[in-house]
Amino acid sequence: MSLMGSMWYYFERDLVKWTRWKVTVFAHLVTPAAWLIFVGLTLPVTFTDNYLEYLTPGIMVMSVLFASLQSGSLVIFDKVLGFLNKFFAMPAPRESYLFGKILFITFRGMVQATVIFCVAVLFGITVYGVTSILLTYLVLFLFGTLFASIATTIALAVDDHDGYAAINAMISMPLFFTSTALMPYDKMPGWLRTVASVNPVSHAIDSARVLLSGGDIALGEIVMLASGAAIVLAICTYVFRRATL
Amino acid sequence: MIEVNNLTKRFGDLCAVDHVNLHVENEVFGLLGPNGAGKSTIVRILATLLRPTEGTARICGYDVVKDPQKARSMISYVPQEMALDIKLTGRENVLLYAKLYGIPDRSRKVDEVLEVMELSDRSGDLVRTYSGGMRRRLELAQALVHEPEVLFLDEPTLGLDVAARRRIWRHISSLREHGIAIFMTTHYMEEADEYCDTVAIIDHGKIVALDTPKSLKSSLRQDVITINATGAFKGSDLDSVIFSGGDDGELRFLADHGESALPELSRELLQQGMTINSIAVRKPTLDDVFMDRVTTSEDDSAFDSYKFRTMLRRRR
């Protein structure tokens, strides 16, 4: 069985398991939409007269971020419950399991982001053509892969579900609040601006924001996200190999 | 089909498997031993999930370290945890394995193994509605979907009721008849006695007995005498019996002629000031062989409570 083939089957397994429990899917899709509505329509901001439009890319990236971080422990569950032992005694390439998992985590985050986008469109944000939306999804995909790999690497290194949950709680909020999701750089206090400018979450949000407001993306941003994702994925693969044999 | 030479596995200072040699053909091979003796470690090495520290293991001629992909295509491994996706149907669980193995005409093959495991009528139901015995049979169906030469089973009947256990054993025996080598670990001596062609008893990582259950039993003397007595036992000088161990006030002796050795033995115990509560003479079982060969009876490995709770939860 080829790497891509078995990766797809592992992906399909997670996807079917996810969609089978309607309540879970519903909860996963409603939570980010609640963020958009309660923050986007209530915060008294002065730097823009359409805060919802400003906020939408930030919340889209946020849902990919949180979805990725929360899914980090999926690998630990499969390990603790004995699935990995069965999978790894098969001739299918072991990495295909890891890549399938990261693909699923990324995909689920992108589905959540899509719900945000649709809700935002219902509330009347301007849509600028198919190309800008497709490029936004490319950004979300690369960003999702980056953080799904980071999350899985941490989970493999910690090797404990509760420990991972604690780390997730510790890093997810700071990552979000030190980004440009809620406000632009020039409205931030100086120290926050410094942190935000190196936060990869900001870079993904900035790219998505430029694209969704009809601007052209800087190719540099995409290359940077792509190479970041590739490097972390390589590290993740290395940690995975060491943790499983 | 399985060739194991000088297999050794160390975890730090602990030698979990100590220069083990085994040879398994088309048979039901049972690996017995106390908890922590190294049973699962051996199975995990043979299933290419662990690397040995020393020695070699071959499955159908393929070295598990040098040629793991080939070895994996010959085997199936069913661990004790019952790892099934309960949110998928029985058929979907098997279908995943057929896909991962790249089985041609997989739909037909999946139906076939479900039929063999007597699960066809429930194959469309979610696995969460399955009983423990059905889940174990579903795992066997997964394991058989690519027609393996060797099947590794780690405690296949653990936690199942008597009827479910019988059924699993009937299937295992019929797989042997179809030319598959079955390599399994178990704690149930009566089951090993009844269904295994060969058993190996392992203790502290070493093989301490290896033969058919019948010859192992006859290697002991003819009879086992168990005496339930209170008081301090000071050892026996008699030639007709051998003391083989005891716990909780129950002493176990082996004798060639149980009935005739009994009067002598009870006299000796009374002279030592012991009070005898009950006496029984019986034929040896595999349990007796086990108790005779194994030095540890206490499990001192770390108890994995998380895993235990998970298993209980999934059994409900």
PDB file of N, CA, C and O in Angstrom, chain A residues 1 6 9-10 12-13 16-17 20-21 24 77-78 80-94 161 244-245, chain B residues 44 47-49 51 69 72-73 77 79 81 83-85 87-89 92 96-97 99-102 106 126 128 139 142 306 310:
ATOM      1  N   MET A   1       0.862  -1.206   0.000  1.00  0.00           N
ATOM      2  CA  MET A   1       0.000   0.000   0.000  1.00  0.00           C
ATOM      3  C   MET A   1       0.885   1.237   0.000  1.00  0.00           C
ATOM      4  O   MET A   1       1.830   1.328   0.764  1.00  0.00           O
ATOM      5  N   SER A   6      -2.615   4.838   1.897  1.00  0.00           N
ATOM      6  CA  SER A   6      -2.963   4.504   3.277  1.00  0.00           C
ATOM      7  C   SER A   6      -3.206   5.770   4.095  1.00  0.00           C
ATOM      8  O   SER A   6      -4.020   5.758   5.020  1.00  0.00           O
ATOM      9  N   TYR A   9      -6.779   6.448   3.762  1.00  0.00           N
ATOM     10  CA  TYR A   9      -7.652   5.565   4.531  1.00  0.00           C
ATOM     11  C   TYR A   9      -7.662   5.932   6.009  1.00  0.00           C
ATOM     12  O   TYR A   9      -8.701   5.860   6.670  1.00  0.00           O
ATOM     13  N   TYR A  10      -6.495   6.324   6.534  1.00  0.00           N
ATOM     14  CA  TYR A  10      -6.462   6.774   7.936  1.00  0.00           C
ATOM     15  C   TYR A  10      -7.273   8.064   8.102  1.00  0.00           C
ATOM     16  O   TYR A  10      -7.976   8.262   9.082  1.00  0.00           O
ATOM     17  N   GLU A  12      -9.789   8.988   6.242  1.00  0.00           N
ATOM     18  CA  GLU A  12     -11.194   8.613   6.108  1.00  0.00           C
ATOM     19  C   GLU A  12     -11.740   8.042   7.419  1.00  0.00           C
ATOM     20  O   GLU A  12     -12.866   8.343   7.831  1.00  0.00           O
ATOM     21  N   ARG A  13     -10.913   7.237   8.101  1.00  0.00           N
ATOM     22  CA  ARG A  13     -11.339   6.654   9.382  1.00  0.00           C
ATOM     23  C   ARG A  13     -11.712   7.765  10.368  1.00  0.00           C
ATOM     24  O   ARG A  13     -12.780   7.736  10.971  1.00  0.00           O
ATOM     25  N   VAL A  16     -14.958   9.761   9.196  1.00  0.00           N
ATOM     26  CA  VAL A  16     -16.231   9.067   9.414  1.00  0.00           C
ATOM     27  C   VAL A  16     -16.558   9.025  10.899  1.00  0.00           C
ATOM     28  O   VAL A  16     -17.697   9.255  11.313  1.00  0.00           O
ATOM     29  N   LYS A  17     -15.534   8.765  11.738  1.00  0.00           N
ATOM     30  CA  LYS A  17     -15.763   8.733  13.185  1.00  0.00           C
ATOM     31  C   LYS A  17     -16.282  10.086  13.673  1.00  0.00           C
ATOM     32  O   LYS A  17     -17.142  10.162  14.533  1.00  0.00           O
ATOM     33  N   ARG A  20     -19.940  10.881  12.426  1.00  0.00           N
ATOM     34  CA  ARG A  20     -20.982   9.973  12.896  1.00  0.00           C
ATOM     35  C   ARG A  20     -21.684  10.499  14.147  1.00  0.00           C
ATOM     36  O   ARG A  20     -22.844  10.238  14.363  1.00  0.00           O
ATOM     37  N   TRP A  21     -20.977  11.249  14.951  1.00  0.00           N
ATOM     38  CA  TRP A  21     -21.597  11.797  16.153  1.00  0.00           C
ATOM     39  C   TRP A  21     -22.057  13.224  15.880  1.00  0.00           C
ATOM     40  O   TRP A  21     -21.290  14.166  15.973  1.00  0.00           O
ATOM     41  N   THR A  24     -21.294  16.173  18.288  1.00  0.00           N
ATOM     42  CA  THR A  24     -19.919  16.650  18.291  1.00  0.00           C
ATOM     43  C   THR A  24     -19.694  17.610  17.140  1.00  0.00           C
ATOM     44  O   THR A  24     -19.115  18.693  17.315  1.00  0.00           O
ATOM     45  N   PHE A  77      -4.396   9.112  22.197  1.00  0.00           N
ATOM     46  CA  PHE A  77      -5.531   8.206  22.402  1.00  0.00           C
ATOM     47  C   PHE A  77      -5.323   6.910  21.619  1.00  0.00           C
ATOM     48  O   PHE A  77      -5.500   5.822  22.161  1.00  0.00           O
ATOM     49  N   ASP A  78      -4.956   7.034  20.365  1.00  0.00           N
ATOM     50  CA  ASP A  78      -4.755   5.835  19.558  1.00  0.00           C
ATOM     51  C   ASP A  78      -3.653   4.965  20.139  1.00  0.00           C
ATOM     52  O   ASP A  78      -3.698   3.737  20.054  1.00  0.00           O
ATOM     53  N   VAL A  80      -2.660   4.889  23.494  1.00  0.00           N
ATOM     54  CA  VAL A  80      -3.097   4.317  24.766  1.00  0.00           C
ATOM     55  C   VAL A  80      -4.113   3.196  24.555  1.00  0.00           C
ATOM     56  O   VAL A  80      -4.080   2.169  25.238  1.00  0.00           O
ATOM     57  N   LEU A  81      -4.998   3.376  23.592  1.00  0.00           N
ATOM     58  CA  LEU A  81      -6.052   2.386  23.377  1.00  0.00           C
ATOM     59  C   LEU A  81      -5.588   1.186  22.557  1.00  0.00           C
ATOM     60  O   LEU A  81      -6.361   0.274  22.306  1.00  0.00           O
ATOM     61  N   GLY A  82      -4.326   1.190  22.100  1.00  0.00           N
ATOM     62  CA  GLY A  82      -3.788   0.012  21.436  1.00  0.00           C
ATOM     63  C   GLY A  82      -3.922   0.002  19.920  1.00  0.00           C
ATOM     64  O   GLY A  82      -3.508  -0.947  19.268  1.00  0.00           O
ATOM     65  N   PHE A  83      -4.496   1.067  19.339  1.00  0.00           N
ATOM     66  CA  PHE A  83      -4.652   1.093  17.881  1.00  0.00           C
ATOM     67  C   PHE A  83      -3.304   1.097  17.170  1.00  0.00           C
ATOM     68  O   PHE A  83      -3.121   0.422  16.163  1.00  0.00           O
ATOM     69  N   LEU A  84      -2.358   1.889  17.711  1.00  0.00           N
ATOM     70  CA  LEU A  84      -1.078   2.008  17.018  1.00  0.00           C
ATOM     71  C   LEU A  84      -0.385   0.655  16.904  1.00  0.00           C
ATOM     72  O   LEU A  84       0.216   0.350  15.889  1.00  0.00           O
ATOM     73  N   ASN A  85      -0.486  -0.173  17.957  1.00  0.00           N
ATOM     74  CA  ASN A  85       0.134  -1.491  17.893  1.00  0.00           C
ATOM     75  C   ASN A  85      -0.422  -2.307  16.735  1.00  0.00           C
ATOM     76  O   ASN A  85       0.305  -3.022  16.059  1.00  0.00           O
ATOM     77  N   LYS A  86      -1.730  -2.202  16.542  1.00  0.00           N
ATOM     78  CA  LYS A  86      -2.316  -2.970  15.439  1.00  0.00           C
ATOM     79  C   LYS A  86      -1.925  -2.383  14.089  1.00  0.00           C
ATOM     80  O   LYS A  86      -1.577  -3.107  13.162  1.00  0.00           O
ATOM     81  N   PHE A  87      -1.995  -1.048  13.989  1.00  0.00           N
ATOM     82  CA  PHE A  87      -1.660  -0.404  12.710  1.00  0.00           C
ATOM     83  C   PHE A  87      -0.204  -0.652  12.324  1.00  0.00           C
ATOM     84  O   PHE A  87       0.123  -0.880  11.164  1.00  0.00           O
ATOM     85  N   PHE A  88       0.678  -0.591  13.332  1.00  0.00           N
ATOM     86  CA  PHE A  88       2.107  -0.657  13.016  1.00  0.00           C
ATOM     87  C   PHE A  88       2.603  -2.076  12.782  1.00  0.00           C
ATOM     88  O   PHE A  88       3.745  -2.270  12.389  1.00  0.00           O
ATOM     89  N   ALA A  89       1.754  -3.050  13.063  1.00  0.00           N
ATOM     90  CA  ALA A  89       2.121  -4.419  12.709  1.00  0.00           C
ATOM     91  C   ALA A  89       1.702  -4.729  11.274  1.00  0.00           C
ATOM     92  O   ALA A  89       1.807  -5.852  10.816  1.00  0.00           O
ATOM     93  N   MET A  90       1.194  -3.707  10.558  1.00  0.00           N
ATOM     94  CA  MET A  90       0.782  -3.891   9.164  1.00  0.00           C
ATOM     95  C   MET A  90       1.865  -3.347   8.242  1.00  0.00           C
ATOM     96  O   MET A  90       2.624  -2.463   8.632  1.00  0.00           O
ATOM     97  N   PRO A  91       1.891  -3.847   6.995  1.00  0.00           N
ATOM     98  CA  PRO A  91       2.943  -3.376   6.076  1.00  0.00           C
ATOM     99  C   PRO A  91       2.754  -1.933   5.579  1.00  0.00           C
ATOM    100  O   PRO A  91       3.697  -1.364   5.047  1.00  0.00           O
ATOM    101  N   ALA A  92       1.581  -1.325   5.776  1.00  0.00           N
ATOM    102  CA  ALA A  92       1.391   0.056   5.317  1.00  0.00           C
ATOM    103  C   ALA A  92       2.410   0.973   5.999  1.00  0.00           C
ATOM    104  O   ALA A  92       2.698   0.787   7.172  1.00  0.00           O
ATOM    105  N   PRO A  93       2.984   1.954   5.252  1.00  0.00           N
ATOM    106  CA  PRO A  93       4.017   2.818   5.844  1.00  0.00           C
ATOM    107  C   PRO A  93       3.497   3.517   7.103  1.00  0.00           C
ATOM    108  O   PRO A  93       2.395   4.048   7.105  1.00  0.00           O
ATOM    109  N   ARG A  94       4.289   3.486   8.163  1.00  0.00           N
ATOM    110  CA  ARG A  94       3.835   4.032   9.441  1.00  0.00           C
ATOM    111  C   ARG A  94       3.583   5.530   9.370  1.00  0.00           C
ATOM    112  O   ARG A  94       2.684   6.053  10.004  1.00  0.00           O
ATOM    113  N   HIS A 161      -2.089  12.305  28.145  1.00  0.00           N
ATOM    114  CA  HIS A 161      -3.218  13.117  27.713  1.00  0.00           C
ATOM    115  C   HIS A 161      -3.436  14.338  28.597  1.00  0.00           C
ATOM    116  O   HIS A 161      -3.607  15.452  28.117  1.00  0.00           O
ATOM    117  N   THR A 244       7.604   5.697  18.483  1.00  0.00           N
ATOM    118  CA  THR A 244       6.800   4.524  18.187  1.00  0.00           C
ATOM    119  C   THR A 244       7.610   3.265  17.938  1.00  0.00           C
ATOM    120  O   THR A 244       7.040   2.200  17.764  1.00  0.00           O
ATOM    121  N   LEU A 245       8.908   3.332  17.914  1.00  0.00           N
ATOM    122  CA  LEU A 245       9.676   2.090  17.803  1.00  0.00           C
ATOM    123  C   LEU A 245      10.900   2.164  18.689  1.00  0.00           C
ATOM    124  O   LEU A 245      11.707   3.043  18.534  1.00  0.00           O
TER     125      LEU A 245
ATOM    126  N   ARG B  44       5.612  -8.702  21.015  1.00  0.00           N
ATOM    127  CA  ARG B  44       5.801  -7.398  20.387  1.00  0.00           C
ATOM    128  C   ARG B  44       7.045  -7.364  19.499  1.00  0.00           C
ATOM    129  O   ARG B  44       7.042  -6.703  18.454  1.00  0.00           O
ATOM    130  N   ALA B  47       6.086  -9.188  16.370  1.00  0.00           N
ATOM    131  CA  ALA B  47       5.146  -8.406  15.556  1.00  0.00           C
ATOM    132  C   ALA B  47       5.805  -7.131  15.025  1.00  0.00           C
ATOM    133  O   ALA B  47       5.108  -6.233  14.562  1.00  0.00           O
ATOM    134  N   THR B  48       7.109  -7.024  15.115  1.00  0.00           N
ATOM    135  CA  THR B  48       7.927  -5.903  14.618  1.00  0.00           C
ATOM    136  C   THR B  48       7.607  -4.582  15.325  1.00  0.00           C
ATOM    137  O   THR B  48       7.818  -3.513  14.779  1.00  0.00           O
ATOM    138  N   LEU B  49       7.109  -4.648  16.557  1.00  0.00           N
ATOM    139  CA  LEU B  49       6.774  -3.422  17.278  1.00  0.00           C
ATOM    140  C   LEU B  49       7.889  -3.011  18.237  1.00  0.00           C
ATOM    141  O   LEU B  49       7.893  -1.899  18.747  1.00  0.00           O
ATOM    142  N   ARG B  51      12.323  -3.559  18.934  1.00  0.00           N
ATOM    143  CA  ARG B  51      13.562  -4.124  18.429  1.00  0.00           C
ATOM    144  C   ARG B  51      14.227  -4.954  19.507  1.00  0.00           C
ATOM    145  O   ARG B  51      14.326  -4.504  20.645  1.00  0.00           O
ATOM    146  N   GLN B  69       9.079  -5.105   6.635  1.00  0.00           N
ATOM    147  CA  GLN B  69       7.900  -4.987   5.757  1.00  0.00           C
ATOM    148  C   GLN B  69       7.415  -6.362   5.303  1.00  0.00           C
ATOM    149  O   GLN B  69       6.233  -6.650   5.332  1.00  0.00           O
ATOM    150  N   ARG B  72       5.856  -8.183   8.198  1.00  0.00           N
ATOM    151  CA  ARG B  72       4.509  -7.676   8.514  1.00  0.00           C
ATOM    152  C   ARG B  72       3.456  -8.206   7.560  1.00  0.00           C
ATOM    153  O   ARG B  72       2.296  -8.376   7.937  1.00  0.00           O
ATOM    154  N   SER B  73       3.857  -8.452   6.312  1.00  0.00           N
ATOM    155  CA  SER B  73       2.852  -8.920   5.365  1.00  0.00           C
ATOM    156  C   SER B  73       2.492 -10.386   5.609  1.00  0.00           C
ATOM    157  O   SER B  73       1.537 -10.897   5.043  1.00  0.00           O
ATOM    158  N   TYR B  77      -1.505  -9.213  14.161  1.00  0.00           N
ATOM    159  CA  TYR B  77      -1.267  -9.085  15.585  1.00  0.00           C
ATOM    160  C   TYR B  77      -2.522  -8.551  16.258  1.00  0.00           C
ATOM    161  O   TYR B  77      -3.057  -7.527  15.858  1.00  0.00           O
ATOM    162  N   PRO B  79      -3.572  -7.337  19.853  1.00  0.00           N
ATOM    163  CA  PRO B  79      -3.145  -7.075  21.226  1.00  0.00           C
ATOM    164  C   PRO B  79      -4.290  -7.277  22.207  1.00  0.00           C
ATOM    165  O   PRO B  79      -5.440  -7.449  21.796  1.00  0.00           O
ATOM    166  N   GLU B  81      -5.737  -5.228  24.193  1.00  0.00           N
ATOM    167  CA  GLU B  81      -6.574  -4.073  24.555  1.00  0.00           C
ATOM    168  C   GLU B  81      -7.942  -4.008  23.879  1.00  0.00           C
ATOM    169  O   GLU B  81      -8.778  -3.231  24.300  1.00  0.00           O
ATOM    170  N   ALA B  83      -8.653  -2.945  20.544  1.00  0.00           N
ATOM    171  CA  ALA B  83      -8.648  -1.639  19.890  1.00  0.00           C
ATOM    172  C   ALA B  83      -9.559  -1.677  18.667  1.00  0.00           C
ATOM    173  O   ALA B  83      -9.160  -2.092  17.590  1.00  0.00           O
ATOM    174  N   LEU B  84     -10.810  -1.262  18.878  1.00  0.00           N
ATOM    175  CA  LEU B  84     -11.776  -1.196  17.784  1.00  0.00           C
ATOM    176  C   LEU B  84     -12.410   0.182  17.808  1.00  0.00           C
ATOM    177  O   LEU B  84     -12.586   0.763  18.878  1.00  0.00           O
ATOM    178  N   ASP B  85     -12.778   0.688  16.641  1.00  0.00           N
ATOM    179  CA  ASP B  85     -13.463   1.974  16.588  1.00  0.00           C
ATOM    180  C   ASP B  85     -14.935   1.753  16.874  1.00  0.00           C
ATOM    181  O   ASP B  85     -15.677   1.253  16.023  1.00  0.00           O
ATOM    182  N   LYS B  87     -17.316   3.763  17.156  1.00  0.00           N
ATOM    183  CA  LYS B  87     -18.250   4.607  16.406  1.00  0.00           C
ATOM    184  C   LYS B  87     -18.371   4.176  14.950  1.00  0.00           C
ATOM    185  O   LYS B  87     -19.070   4.814  14.174  1.00  0.00           O
ATOM    186  N   LEU B  88     -17.646   3.145  14.579  1.00  0.00           N
ATOM    187  CA  LEU B  88     -17.787   2.592  13.232  1.00  0.00           C
ATOM    188  C   LEU B  88     -18.531   1.258  13.334  1.00  0.00           C
ATOM    189  O   LEU B  88     -18.571   0.641  14.392  1.00  0.00           O
ATOM    190  N   THR B  89     -19.102   0.820  12.220  1.00  0.00           N
ATOM    191  CA  THR B  89     -19.770  -0.477  12.227  1.00  0.00           C
ATOM    192  C   THR B  89     -18.709  -1.585  12.181  1.00  0.00           C
ATOM    193  O   THR B  89     -17.539  -1.329  11.884  1.00  0.00           O
ATOM    194  N   GLU B  92     -17.208  -1.741   8.779  1.00  0.00           N
ATOM    195  CA  GLU B  92     -16.268  -0.645   8.499  1.00  0.00           C
ATOM    196  C   GLU B  92     -14.924  -0.883   9.176  1.00  0.00           C
ATOM    197  O   GLU B  92     -13.871  -0.560   8.625  1.00  0.00           O
ATOM    198  N   LEU B  96     -11.523  -1.135   6.888  1.00  0.00           N
ATOM    199  CA  LEU B  96     -10.326  -0.307   7.043  1.00  0.00           C
ATOM    200  C   LEU B  96      -9.062  -1.148   6.894  1.00  0.00           C
ATOM    201  O   LEU B  96      -8.118  -0.765   6.203  1.00  0.00           O
ATOM    202  N   TYR B  97      -9.070  -2.332   7.515  1.00  0.00           N
ATOM    203  CA  TYR B  97      -7.890  -3.191   7.435  1.00  0.00           C
ATOM    204  C   TYR B  97      -7.696  -3.717   6.021  1.00  0.00           C
ATOM    205  O   TYR B  97      -6.574  -3.795   5.529  1.00  0.00           O
ATOM    206  N   LYS B  99      -8.493  -2.234   3.335  1.00  0.00           N
ATOM    207  CA  LYS B  99      -7.960  -1.128   2.535  1.00  0.00           C
ATOM    208  C   LYS B  99      -6.477  -0.933   2.818  1.00  0.00           C
ATOM    209  O   LYS B  99      -5.669  -0.783   1.905  1.00  0.00           O
ATOM    210  N   LEU B 100      -6.121  -0.931   4.118  1.00  0.00           N
ATOM    211  CA  LEU B 100      -4.718  -0.696   4.475  1.00  0.00           C
ATOM    212  C   LEU B 100      -3.812  -1.817   3.982  1.00  0.00           C
ATOM    213  O   LEU B 100      -2.649  -1.602   3.679  1.00  0.00           O
ATOM    214  N   TYR B 101      -4.356  -3.032   3.894  1.00  0.00           N
ATOM    215  CA  TYR B 101      -3.558  -4.146   3.376  1.00  0.00           C
ATOM    216  C   TYR B 101      -3.560  -4.167   1.856  1.00  0.00           C
ATOM    217  O   TYR B 101      -2.844  -4.956   1.252  1.00  0.00           O
ATOM    218  N   GLY B 102      -4.393  -3.319   1.246  1.00  0.00           N
ATOM    219  CA  GLY B 102      -4.460  -3.303  -0.208  1.00  0.00           C
ATOM    220  C   GLY B 102      -5.019  -4.584  -0.785  1.00  0.00           C
ATOM    221  O   GLY B 102      -4.506  -5.103  -1.783  1.00  0.00           O
ATOM    222  N   ARG B 106     -11.933  -6.264  -2.182  1.00  0.00           N
ATOM    223  CA  ARG B 106     -11.985  -6.281  -0.725  1.00  0.00           C
ATOM    224  C   ARG B 106     -13.385  -6.442  -0.153  1.00  0.00           C
ATOM    225  O   ARG B 106     -13.549  -7.016   0.910  1.00  0.00           O
ATOM    226  N   LEU B 126     -23.129  -0.533  14.870  1.00  0.00           N
ATOM    227  CA  LEU B 126     -21.960   0.104  15.464  1.00  0.00           C
ATOM    228  C   LEU B 126     -21.340  -0.841  16.486  1.00  0.00           C
ATOM    229  O   LEU B 126     -22.040  -1.534  17.215  1.00  0.00           O
ATOM    230  N   ARG B 128     -20.015  -0.262  19.222  1.00  0.00           N
ATOM    231  CA  ARG B 128     -20.325   0.022  20.630  1.00  0.00           C
ATOM    232  C   ARG B 128     -21.460  -0.859  21.160  1.00  0.00           C
ATOM    233  O   ARG B 128     -21.606  -1.019  22.356  1.00  0.00           O
ATOM    234  N   GLU B 139     -12.061  -8.575  15.917  1.00  0.00           N
ATOM    235  CA  GLU B 139     -10.618  -8.376  15.788  1.00  0.00           C
ATOM    236  C   GLU B 139      -9.977  -9.531  15.025  1.00  0.00           C
ATOM    237  O   GLU B 139      -9.049  -9.327  14.249  1.00  0.00           O
ATOM    238  N   GLN B 142     -10.596  -8.886  11.430  1.00  0.00           N
ATOM    239  CA  GLN B 142      -9.628  -7.903  10.920  1.00  0.00           C
ATOM    240  C   GLN B 142      -8.285  -8.577  10.633  1.00  0.00           C
ATOM    241  O   GLN B 142      -7.648  -8.324   9.618  1.00  0.00           O
ATOM    242  N   TYR B 306      -4.710   3.551  34.390  1.00  0.00           N
ATOM    243  CA  TYR B 306      -5.419   4.234  33.305  1.00  0.00           C
ATOM    244  C   TYR B 306      -5.884   3.219  32.265  1.00  0.00           C
ATOM    245  O   TYR B 306      -7.036   3.196  31.855  1.00  0.00           O
ATOM    246  N   THR B 310      -9.641   2.109  31.260  1.00  0.00           N
ATOM    247  CA  THR B 310     -10.062   2.202  29.868  1.00  0.00           C
ATOM    248  C   THR B 310     -10.636   0.875  29.407  1.00  0.00           C
ATOM    249  O   THR B 310     -11.678   0.817  28.768  1.00  0.00           O
TER     250      THR B 310
END
